[in-house]
Coordinates of C-alpha atoms in Angstrom, one line a residue:
Chain L
X1 CA 22.7 -16.0 42.5
X2 CA 19.6 -16.7 40.6
X3 CA 19.4 -16.2 36.8
X4 CA 16.9 -13.3 37.1
X5 CA 19.4 -11.5 39.2
X6 CA 22.0 -11.9 36.5
X7 CA 19.6 -10.6 33.9
X8 CA 18.7 -7.7 36.1
X9 CA 22.4 -6.9 36.6
X10 CA 23.2 -7.2 33.0
X11 CA 20.3 -5.0 32.1
X12 CA 21.5 -2.4 34.5
X13 CA 25.0 -2.6 33.2
X14 CA 23.9 -2.1 29.6
X15 CA 21.6 0.8 30.7
X16 CA 24.6 2.5 32.3
X17 CA 26.8 1.9 29.3
X18 CA 24.2 3.3 27.0
X19 CA 23.6 6.4 29.0
X20 CA 27.1 7.2 30.1
X21 CA 28.5 9.0 27.0
X22 CA 25.6 11.5 26.7
X23 CA 25.5 12.0 30.5
X24 CA 29.2 12.7 30.8
X25 CA 29.2 15.0 27.8
X26 CA 26.1 16.8 29.2
X27 CA 27.8 17.3 32.5
X28 CA 31.2 18.4 31.3
X29 CA 30.3 20.4 28.2
X30 CA 26.9 21.7 29.1
X31 CA 26.0 21.9 32.8
X32 CA 29.4 22.8 34.1
X33 CA 29.9 25.6 31.5
X34 CA 26.5 27.0 32.3
X35 CA 27.4 26.9 36.0
X36 CA 30.7 28.6 35.4
X37 CA 28.9 31.3 33.3
X38 CA 26.6 31.8 36.3
X39 CA 29.5 32.2 38.7
X40 CA 31.3 34.6 36.3
X41 CA 28.2 36.8 36.2
X42 CA 28.8 37.6 39.9
X43 CA 32.6 38.3 39.6
X44 CA 34.5 41.5 39.0
X45 CA 35.7 42.0 35.4
X46 CA 39.5 41.9 35.0
X47 CA 41.3 44.9 33.7
X48 CA 42.4 43.2 30.5
X49 CA 39.6 40.7 30.1
X50 CA 39.0 37.6 32.3
X51 CA 37.8 38.0 35.8
X52 CA 38.9 38.9 39.3
X53 CA 37.6 36.5 41.9
X54 CA 35.7 39.1 43.9
X55 CA 32.0 39.2 44.6
X56 CA 30.6 41.8 42.3
X57 CA 26.8 42.1 41.9
X58 CA 27.2 45.3 39.9
X59 CA 27.0 43.4 36.6
X60 CA 23.4 42.9 37.4
X61 CA 23.2 46.4 38.9
X62 CA 24.2 47.9 35.6
X63 CA 21.2 46.2 34.0
X64 CA 18.4 46.6 36.5
X65 CA 19.4 49.9 38.1
X66 CA 21.3 49.2 41.2
X67 CA 24.6 51.0 41.1
X68 CA 27.4 49.8 43.3
X69 CA 28.6 53.2 44.5
X70 CA 28.8 56.8 43.5
X71 CA 31.3 56.3 40.7
X72 CA 29.3 53.8 38.8
X73 CA 26.0 55.1 37.5
X74 CA 23.0 53.2 36.4
X75 CA 22.6 53.2 32.7
X76 CA 19.0 52.6 31.7
X77 CA 20.2 51.9 28.1
X78 CA 20.8 48.2 28.9
X79 CA 17.3 47.8 30.3
X80 CA 16.0 49.6 27.2
X81 CA 17.9 47.3 24.9
X82 CA 16.5 44.3 26.7
X83 CA 13.0 45.6 26.5
X84 CA 13.5 46.3 22.8
X85 CA 14.7 42.7 22.4
X86 CA 11.6 41.5 24.1
X87 CA 9.5 43.6 21.9
X88 CA 11.2 42.4 18.7
X89 CA 10.9 38.8 19.9
X90 CA 7.1 39.3 20.6
X91 CA 6.6 41.0 17.2
X92 CA 8.4 38.1 15.6
X93 CA 6.1 35.6 17.3
X94 CA 3.0 37.6 16.1
X95 CA 4.4 37.9 12.6
X96 CA 5.2 34.2 12.2
X97 CA 1.8 33.3 13.7
X98 CA -0.2 35.6 11.3
X99 CA 1.8 34.2 8.4
X100 CA 1.6 30.5 9.3
X101 CA -1.9 30.1 10.6
X102 CA -3.8 30.4 7.3
X103 CA -1.0 28.5 5.6
X104 CA -1.5 25.6 8.0
X105 CA -5.2 25.4 6.9
X106 CA -4.2 25.7 3.3
X107 CA -1.9 22.6 3.6
X108 CA -4.2 20.7 5.8
X109 CA -6.9 20.7 3.2
X110 CA -4.6 19.1 0.6
X111 CA -4.6 15.5 -0.3
X112 CA -1.8 12.8 -0.4
X113 CA 1.3 13.5 -2.5
X114 CA 0.4 17.2 -2.9
X115 CA 0.3 17.7 0.8
X116 CA 3.6 16.0 1.3
X117 CA 5.2 18.1 -1.4
X118 CA 3.8 21.3 0.1
X119 CA 5.2 20.3 3.5
X120 CA 8.5 19.6 1.8
X121 CA 8.6 23.0 0.2
X122 CA 7.8 24.8 3.4
X123 CA 10.4 22.8 5.5
X124 CA 13.2 23.1 2.9
X125 CA 14.2 26.8 3.4
X126 CA 14.6 26.0 7.1
X127 CA 17.7 24.1 6.2
X128 CA 19.3 26.9 4.3
X129 CA 22.2 28.6 6.2
X130 CA 21.1 31.3 8.6
X131 CA 23.6 33.8 7.0
X132 CA 22.5 33.0 3.5
X133 CA 18.9 33.8 4.4
X134 CA 19.8 37.1 6.2
X135 CA 22.0 38.0 3.3
X136 CA 19.1 37.5 0.9
X137 CA 17.1 40.1 2.9
X138 CA 20.0 42.5 2.7
X139 CA 19.8 42.2 -1.1
X140 CA 16.1 42.8 -1.0
X141 CA 15.9 45.7 1.4
X142 CA 19.1 47.8 0.9
X143 CA 18.9 51.2 -0.9
X144 CA 20.2 49.7 -4.1
X145 CA 18.4 46.4 -3.4
X146 CA 15.6 44.5 -5.2
X147 CA 12.6 46.3 -3.7
X148 CA 14.0 49.8 -4.2
X149 CA 15.2 49.1 -7.7
X150 CA 11.8 47.6 -8.7
X151 CA 9.8 50.5 -7.2
X152 CA 12.1 53.1 -8.7
X153 CA 12.1 51.7 -12.2
X154 CA 8.3 51.5 -11.9
X155 CA 8.3 55.2 -11.1
X156 CA 6.5 54.7 -7.8
X157 CA 9.3 56.3 -5.8
X158 CA 12.1 58.7 -6.6
X159 CA 14.4 58.4 -3.6
X160 CA 15.1 54.9 -2.3
X161 CA 13.2 54.0 0.8
X162 CA 15.0 53.4 4.1
X163 CA 13.9 49.9 4.5
X164 CA 17.0 48.7 6.2
X165 CA 18.3 49.3 9.8
X166 CA 14.9 49.6 11.4
X167 CA 13.0 47.4 14.0
X168 CA 10.9 46.5 11.0
X169 CA 13.7 45.0 8.9
X170 CA 15.0 43.1 11.9
X171 CA 11.5 41.7 12.6
X172 CA 11.1 40.7 8.9
X173 CA 14.5 38.9 9.0
X174 CA 13.6 37.1 12.2
X175 CA 10.1 36.1 10.9
X176 CA 11.8 34.8 7.8
X177 CA 14.3 32.6 9.6
X178 CA 11.9 31.3 12.2
X179 CA 8.7 30.7 10.1
X180 CA 9.2 26.9 10.0
X181 CA 9.4 26.8 13.9
X182 CA 5.9 28.3 14.0
X183 CA 4.4 26.5 11.0
X184 CA 5.2 22.9 12.0
X185 CA 3.5 22.9 15.5
X186 CA 0.5 24.8 14.3
X187 CA 0.2 22.5 11.3
X188 CA 0.3 19.4 13.6
X189 CA -2.7 20.8 15.5
X190 CA -4.7 22.1 12.5
X191 CA -4.2 18.8 10.8
X192 CA -5.8 16.9 13.8
X193 CA -8.7 19.4 14.0
X194 CA -11.9 17.5 14.6
X195 CA -14.4 18.9 12.1
X196 CA -17.4 17.2 13.8
X197 CA -16.9 19.7 16.6
X198 CA -16.9 22.5 14.1
X199 CA -20.1 21.2 12.5
X200 CA -21.7 20.7 15.9
X201 CA -21.0 24.4 16.7
X202 CA -22.5 25.4 13.5
X203 CA -25.6 23.2 14.0
X204 CA -26.1 24.8 17.4
X205 CA -26.4 28.2 15.7
X206 CA -23.0 29.8 16.0
X207 CA -21.9 31.9 13.1
X208 CA -18.5 31.5 11.4
X209 CA -16.8 34.1 13.6
X210 CA -18.1 32.5 16.8
X211 CA -17.2 29.1 15.6
X212 CA -13.7 30.3 14.9
X213 CA -13.2 32.1 18.2
X214 CA -14.9 29.5 20.5
X215 CA -14.1 26.2 18.8
X216 CA -11.3 26.4 16.2
X217 CA -9.0 28.7 18.0
X218 CA -9.1 26.9 21.4
X219 CA -8.6 23.5 19.6
X220 CA -5.5 24.7 17.8
X221 CA -4.2 26.7 20.8
X222 CA -1.6 24.1 21.9
X223 CA 0.1 24.4 18.5
X224 CA 0.0 28.2 18.6
X225 CA 1.5 28.3 22.1
X226 CA 4.1 25.7 21.4
X227 CA 5.2 27.4 18.2
X228 CA 5.3 30.8 20.0
X229 CA 7.6 29.4 22.7
X230 CA 10.1 27.9 20.2
X231 CA 10.0 31.1 18.0
X232 CA 10.4 33.4 21.0
X233 CA 13.5 31.7 22.4
X234 CA 15.9 32.0 19.4
X235 CA 14.5 35.4 18.6
X236 CA 15.3 36.8 22.0
X237 CA 19.0 36.1 22.0
X238 CA 19.7 36.6 18.3
X239 CA 22.5 39.0 17.3
X240 CA 23.2 38.0 13.7
X241 CA 19.9 39.3 12.4
X242 CA 20.1 42.7 14.2
X243 CA 23.8 43.2 13.4
X244 CA 23.1 42.9 9.6
X245 CA 19.5 44.1 9.2
X246 CA 19.5 46.5 12.1
X247 CA 22.9 48.0 11.6
X248 CA 24.0 50.2 14.4
X249 CA 20.4 51.5 14.9
X250 CA 18.8 48.4 16.3
X251 CA 20.5 46.9 19.3
X252 CA 19.4 43.7 20.9
X253 CA 20.7 42.0 24.1
X254 CA 22.5 39.5 21.9
X255 CA 24.6 42.3 20.3
X256 CA 25.5 43.5 23.8
X257 CA 26.6 40.0 24.8
X258 CA 28.6 39.6 21.7
X259 CA 30.3 42.9 22.3
X260 CA 31.0 42.3 25.9
X261 CA 32.8 39.1 25.0
X262 CA 34.6 39.9 21.9
X263 CA 35.2 43.6 22.0
X264 CA 35.0 45.2 25.4
X265 CA 36.2 41.9 27.0
X266 CA 33.9 42.5 30.0
X267 CA 33.0 38.8 30.4
X268 CA 31.1 39.0 33.7
X269 CA 28.7 41.7 32.3
X270 CA 28.1 39.5 29.2
X271 CA 27.5 36.5 31.4
X272 CA 25.0 38.5 33.4
X273 CA 23.1 39.5 30.2
X274 CA 23.2 35.9 29.0
X275 CA 21.7 34.8 32.3
X276 CA 19.0 37.3 31.9
X277 CA 18.1 35.7 28.6
X278 CA 18.4 32.3 30.0
X279 CA 16.1 33.2 32.9
X280 CA 13.4 34.4 30.5
X281 CA 13.7 31.2 28.5
X282 CA 13.5 29.0 31.7
X283 CA 10.3 30.8 32.8
X284 CA 8.8 30.2 29.3
X285 CA 9.8 26.5 29.3
X286 CA 8.5 25.9 32.8
X287 CA 5.2 27.6 31.7
X288 CA 5.0 25.4 28.7
X289 CA 5.8 22.1 30.5
X290 CA 3.3 22.8 33.2
X291 CA 0.7 23.6 30.6
X292 CA 1.5 20.3 28.8
X293 CA 1.3 18.4 32.1
X294 CA -2.1 19.9 32.8
X295 CA -3.3 19.1 29.3
X296 CA -2.1 15.5 29.7
X297 CA -3.9 15.2 33.0
X298 CA -7.1 16.3 31.4
X299 CA -6.5 13.7 28.7
X300 CA -6.0 16.0 25.8
X301 CA -2.7 16.6 24.0
Chain Z
X1 CA -20.6 25.0 8.2
X2 CA -17.0 25.9 8.7
X3 CA -15.5 23.0 6.8
X4 CA -18.0 23.7 4.1
X5 CA -16.9 27.3 4.1
X6 CA -13.3 26.2 3.9
X7 CA -14.2 24.0 0.9
X8 CA -16.3 26.7 -0.8
X9 CA -15.0 28.1 -4.0
X10 CA -14.1 31.5 -2.7
X11 CA -12.3 30.3 0.3
X12 CA -10.4 27.6 -1.4
X13 CA -9.3 30.2 -3.9
X14 CA -8.3 32.5 -1.1
X15 CA -6.3 29.8 0.6
X16 CA -4.7 28.8 -2.7
X17 CA -3.7 32.4 -3.4
X18 CA -2.4 32.8 0.1
X19 CA -0.5 29.6 -0.1
X20 CA 1.4 30.8 -3.2
X21 CA 2.1 34.1 -1.6
X22 CA 3.5 32.2 1.4
X23 CA 5.7 30.1 -0.7
X24 CA 6.8 33.2 -2.6
X25 CA 7.8 34.8 0.7
X26 CA 9.9 31.7 1.5
X27 CA 11.5 31.4 -1.9
X28 CA 11.8 34.9 -3.4
X29 CA 14.9 35.8 -1.3
X30 CA 16.6 32.6 -2.1
X31 CA 15.8 32.7 -5.8
X32 CA 17.1 36.3 -5.8
X33 CA 20.6 35.2 -4.7
X34 CA 20.5 32.6 -7.4
X35 CA 19.7 35.1 -10.1
X36 CA 22.2 37.7 -8.8
X37 CA 24.9 35.1 -8.7
X38 CA 24.9 35.1 -12.5
X39 CA 24.8 38.9 -12.9
X40 CA 28.1 40.4 -14.1
X41 CA 27.2 43.8 -12.5
X42 CA 29.4 43.9 -9.4
X43 CA 28.5 47.5 -8.4
X44 CA 24.7 47.1 -8.1
X45 CA 23.5 43.5 -8.1
X46 CA 19.9 44.5 -8.5
X47 CA 20.6 45.9 -12.0
X48 CA 21.1 43.2 -14.6
X49 CA 24.0 43.7 -17.0
X50 CA 24.9 40.4 -18.5
X51 CA 25.1 36.7 -17.7
X52 CA 28.3 35.5 -16.2
X53 CA 29.8 32.4 -14.6
X54 CA 32.8 34.4 -13.3
X55 CA 31.8 34.5 -9.7
X56 CA 31.6 30.7 -9.6
X57 CA 34.9 30.5 -11.5
X58 CA 36.7 32.7 -8.9
X59 CA 35.6 30.2 -6.2
X60 CA 37.2 27.3 -8.0
X61 CA 40.2 29.2 -9.1
X62 CA 39.3 29.5 -12.8
X63 CA 40.4 32.5 -14.8
X64 CA 38.3 35.6 -14.3
X65 CA 37.6 38.3 -16.8
X66 CA 36.9 40.7 -14.0
X67 CA 38.9 43.8 -13.4
X68 CA 41.6 44.0 -10.8
X69 CA 39.2 46.0 -8.7
X70 CA 36.9 43.0 -8.4
X71 CA 39.8 40.7 -7.9
X72 CA 40.8 42.6 -4.8
X73 CA 37.4 41.8 -3.3
X74 CA 37.4 38.1 -4.1
X75 CA 38.8 35.5 -1.9
X76 CA 41.4 33.1 -3.1
X77 CA 40.3 29.5 -4.0
X78 CA 42.9 28.2 -1.6
X79 CA 41.4 30.0 1.3
X80 CA 37.9 28.9 0.4
X81 CA 39.0 25.3 0.1
X82 CA 40.6 25.6 3.5
X83 CA 37.4 26.8 5.3
X84 CA 35.2 24.3 3.4
X85 CA 37.6 21.6 4.6
X86 CA 37.3 22.8 8.2
X87 CA 33.5 22.7 7.9
X88 CA 33.4 19.2 6.5
X89 CA 35.8 17.9 9.2
X90 CA 33.7 19.4 11.9
X91 CA 30.4 18.4 10.5
X92 CA 31.5 14.8 9.8
X93 CA 33.1 14.2 13.2
X94 CA 30.5 16.0 15.2
X95 CA 27.5 14.3 13.5
X96 CA 29.1 10.9 13.6
X97 CA 29.9 11.1 17.3
X98 CA 26.5 12.6 18.2
X99 CA 24.7 10.0 16.1
X100 CA 26.3 7.2 18.2
X101 CA 25.7 9.0 21.5
X102 CA 22.2 10.2 20.6
X103 CA 21.1 6.7 19.3
X104 CA 22.5 4.9 22.3
X105 CA 20.6 7.2 24.7
X106 CA 17.4 7.0 22.7
X107 CA 17.5 3.2 22.8
X108 CA 18.2 3.3 26.6
X109 CA 15.2 5.6 27.2
X110 CA 12.9 3.6 25.0
X111 CA 13.7 0.2 26.4
X112 CA 14.5 0.7 30.1
X113 CA 12.7 2.3 33.0
X114 CA 14.5 4.0 35.8
X115 CA 13.9 6.6 38.5
X116 CA 13.9 10.1 37.2
X117 CA 13.5 9.2 33.6
X118 CA 11.2 12.1 32.7
X119 CA 13.6 14.6 34.3
X120 CA 16.5 13.0 32.5
X121 CA 14.6 13.2 29.2
X122 CA 14.0 16.9 29.7
X123 CA 17.7 17.4 30.5
X124 CA 18.7 15.7 27.3
X125 CA 16.9 18.1 25.0
X126 CA 18.1 21.2 26.9
X127 CA 21.2 21.8 24.8
X128 CA 18.8 22.1 21.8
X129 CA 16.6 24.6 23.5
X130 CA 19.1 26.9 25.2
X131 CA 19.6 30.0 23.0
X132 CA 22.7 29.6 20.8
X133 CA 24.4 32.6 22.2
X134 CA 24.1 31.4 25.8
X135 CA 25.6 28.0 24.9
X136 CA 28.3 29.7 22.8
X137 CA 29.6 31.9 25.5
X138 CA 29.2 29.3 28.2
X139 CA 31.4 27.0 26.2
X140 CA 33.8 29.9 25.4
X141 CA 34.2 30.6 29.1
X142 CA 34.6 26.9 29.9
X143 CA 37.2 26.2 27.2
X144 CA 39.3 29.3 28.0
X145 CA 39.1 28.6 31.7
X146 CA 40.0 24.9 31.3
X147 CA 43.0 25.8 29.2
X148 CA 41.7 24.4 25.9
X149 CA 43.3 26.0 22.9
X150 CA 40.4 27.2 20.7
X151 CA 40.6 25.0 17.6
X152 CA 38.6 22.7 15.4
X153 CA 38.5 20.3 18.3
X154 CA 36.6 22.8 20.5
X155 CA 34.2 23.4 17.6
X156 CA 33.6 19.7 17.2
X157 CA 33.0 19.3 21.0
X158 CA 30.6 22.2 21.0
X159 CA 28.7 20.9 18.1
X160 CA 28.5 17.4 19.4
X161 CA 26.9 18.7 22.6
X162 CA 23.8 20.1 21.0
X163 CA 23.7 17.8 18.0
X164 CA 23.4 14.7 20.2
X165 CA 20.0 16.2 21.4
X166 CA 18.8 16.5 17.8
X167 CA 19.8 12.9 17.0
X168 CA 18.2 11.7 20.3
X169 CA 14.9 13.4 19.4
X170 CA 14.8 12.0 15.8
X171 CA 15.8 8.4 16.8
X172 CA 13.3 8.5 19.8
X173 CA 10.5 9.4 17.4
X174 CA 11.4 6.4 15.3
X175 CA 11.6 4.1 18.3
X176 CA 8.3 5.3 19.7
X177 CA 6.3 3.8 16.8
X178 CA 8.2 0.5 16.8
X179 CA 6.9 -2.9 17.6
X180 CA 9.1 -4.6 20.2
X181 CA 7.8 -8.1 19.5
X182 CA 10.5 -8.8 17.0
X183 CA 13.2 -7.9 19.5
X184 CA 11.5 -10.3 22.0
X185 CA 11.3 -13.0 19.4
X186 CA 15.0 -12.6 18.7
X187 CA 15.9 -12.8 22.4
X188 CA 13.6 -15.8 22.8
X189 CA 15.4 -17.6 19.9
X190 CA 18.7 -17.2 21.8
X191 CA 20.3 -14.1 20.3
X192 CA 22.4 -12.0 22.6
X193 CA 21.7 -8.3 23.1
X194 CA 24.4 -7.3 20.7
X195 CA 23.1 -9.7 18.0
X196 CA 19.6 -8.6 18.6
X197 CA 20.6 -4.9 18.3
X198 CA 22.6 -5.5 15.1
X199 CA 20.2 -7.8 13.3
X200 CA 16.8 -6.6 14.5
X201 CA 16.8 -3.2 16.2
X202 CA 19.3 -1.3 14.1
X203 CA 17.8 -2.2 10.7
X204 CA 14.4 -1.1 11.9
X205 CA 15.6 2.3 13.3
X206 CA 18.0 2.9 10.4
X207 CA 15.9 5.5 8.7
X208 CA 15.8 7.4 12.0
X209 CA 19.5 7.1 12.5
X210 CA 20.4 8.2 9.0
X211 CA 17.9 11.0 9.2
X212 CA 19.4 12.1 12.5
X213 CA 22.8 12.0 11.1
X214 CA 21.9 14.1 8.1
X215 CA 20.1 16.6 10.2
X216 CA 23.1 16.8 12.5
X217 CA 25.4 17.2 9.5
X218 CA 23.4 20.1 8.1
X219 CA 23.0 21.9 11.4
X220 CA 26.7 21.5 12.0
X221 CA 27.7 22.7 8.5
X222 CA 25.4 25.7 8.9
X223 CA 26.0 26.7 12.5
X224 CA 27.1 30.3 12.9
X225 CA 26.5 31.5 16.4
X226 CA 28.0 28.7 18.5
X227 CA 30.9 28.3 16.1
X228 CA 31.5 32.1 16.2
X229 CA 32.4 32.0 19.9
X230 CA 34.4 28.8 20.1
X231 CA 36.4 28.7 16.9
X232 CA 40.0 29.8 17.1
X233 CA 41.8 32.0 14.6
X234 CA 43.0 29.1 12.5
X235 CA 39.7 27.2 12.6
X236 CA 37.3 29.3 10.6
X237 CA 34.4 27.4 9.1
X238 CA 32.6 28.3 5.9
X239 CA 29.7 30.2 7.6
X240 CA 32.2 32.2 9.6
X241 CA 34.1 32.9 6.4
X242 CA 30.9 34.1 4.8
X243 CA 30.1 36.2 7.9
X244 CA 33.5 37.9 7.6
X245 CA 32.9 38.6 3.9
X246 CA 29.5 40.1 4.6
X247 CA 31.0 42.4 7.2
X248 CA 33.4 43.7 4.6
X249 CA 30.5 44.6 2.2
X250 CA 28.4 42.8 -0.3
X251 CA 30.3 41.3 -3.2
X252 CA 29.0 39.1 -5.9
X253 CA 31.3 36.3 -5.0
X254 CA 29.2 35.9 -1.8
X255 CA 26.2 35.2 -4.0
X256 CA 27.9 32.3 -5.8
X257 CA 29.2 30.9 -2.5
X258 CA 25.8 31.2 -1.0
X259 CA 24.2 29.4 -3.9
X260 CA 26.7 26.5 -3.7
X261 CA 26.1 26.2 0.0
X262 CA 22.3 26.4 -0.5
X263 CA 22.3 23.7 -3.2
X264 CA 24.4 21.3 -1.1
X265 CA 22.3 21.8 2.0
X266 CA 19.1 21.3 0.0
X267 CA 20.3 18.0 -1.5
X268 CA 21.2 16.7 1.9
X269 CA 18.0 18.0 3.5
X270 CA 15.9 16.5 0.6
X271 CA 17.4 13.1 1.2
X272 CA 16.8 13.4 4.9
X273 CA 13.2 14.5 4.5
X274 CA 12.6 11.8 2.0
X275 CA 13.9 9.2 4.4
X276 CA 11.6 10.5 7.1
X277 CA 8.5 10.5 4.9
X278 CA 9.2 6.9 4.0
X279 CA 8.3 5.7 7.4
X280 CA 4.6 6.6 7.1

């Protein structure tokens, strides 16, 4: 055996050793559980929780309107809730975008230590506990909360406003917890913005609006799309925000999943709903990856 | 010119004003909890009555001057200590294991080439991207089906699964900008792979490894959704405990607990962010 063979063999052995722990863990505690969840979504719910090992597509039928037989009716409520979740997730994406885009320009025009400090301040709340941040909005929005107390003592309103338990309060909570996810990718793009192109556009006679629409917006689009994808994903399946800021009035698919697992103990139905969310996410990620691959092929990032 | 416009007085004033509003939006809610946590008024937190440390004292078991009505709504220090202990055990073990696993994998992918590497790379970050609720219930189904007793161990396993992805990403970023000539020099001078790793590679990636560990630690300490599904009755963590308290209604003790958690998280995050900014 030549020495290069031994080196190659040793290299392969260390590669396998390095990759083994993560690979095994990924397989056992990630891929297999997801696979089982998928299988469960096609099984019949057991009478007292758990599953019966019978083929049972009705879990999906309940969601998309394909009842199994005369006894089980299609309930459009689940589809409605899913559409409402989609709507809230999209509104959250728009909200975080509107909030973060100007802020990214603000930070990108700063210098040195000031810029680092601003980035630090913007990133920090992201590390605060999810519950603590939602709790804070409860304190702001509830009838005896901060906003109503301030408005009432200023004499602007007499009765407290119903700020809580609306789609709006859920969206505000979502925007609040997901802002850094939008800010950072947008900022990375705005920071790299090549102002010579902006100048060229102006020199060629474009007005500010045209320059923005045809030069600045396309150049920062990768960050906007990237941020939108990573805001949309956690927003879609979230159930903590709607269960506190939406009360019983705003239902999202995440709440349905939670209830199917922990209250009604209909695991297959919950698994089917989870798979619906998973499918939406996969579609988005495939879209994002193919867009990235195309951009790389064109030589831009 | 657009950059001139951005630099013009009016626009820079606009951006400055906007920036402060943006920071206000980020910090007003958190600042509010902080202020409320010192308010003696337990009926309506938004109305200030007087300054008090009582809510903090009840957490640490100090004497409280509050009425018995309030005492009925405060949790015992023993119970709080127990859930904090659970959180720390989970966060320490999960972030330690995932730091080792994530770092090993990051090194393997940065230093070796193999078939299907890009696909494997995409697979590695999946646990981080999959919605929490999906991962939570998938693990719940798996643990129950495989006959695991839901306990701190299942929480640690669940956290390690997605935290390894975070560590992998952080350490990979550090490795990407690293010069390999030092490693080659070390190998040329006769050092074995282990010596080279310990004396050359590890010191260079250390900020990334520590940063990854701290990030994993915070995420584990703060995780609600995944823990919610895979924690057993006796393995409640601090966030689950706060969740249960919030469901029973808003009491001032939550403010104090939230502030303490917030301060602790911010200190750890600040150290982590500082380490990361040091590399540039």
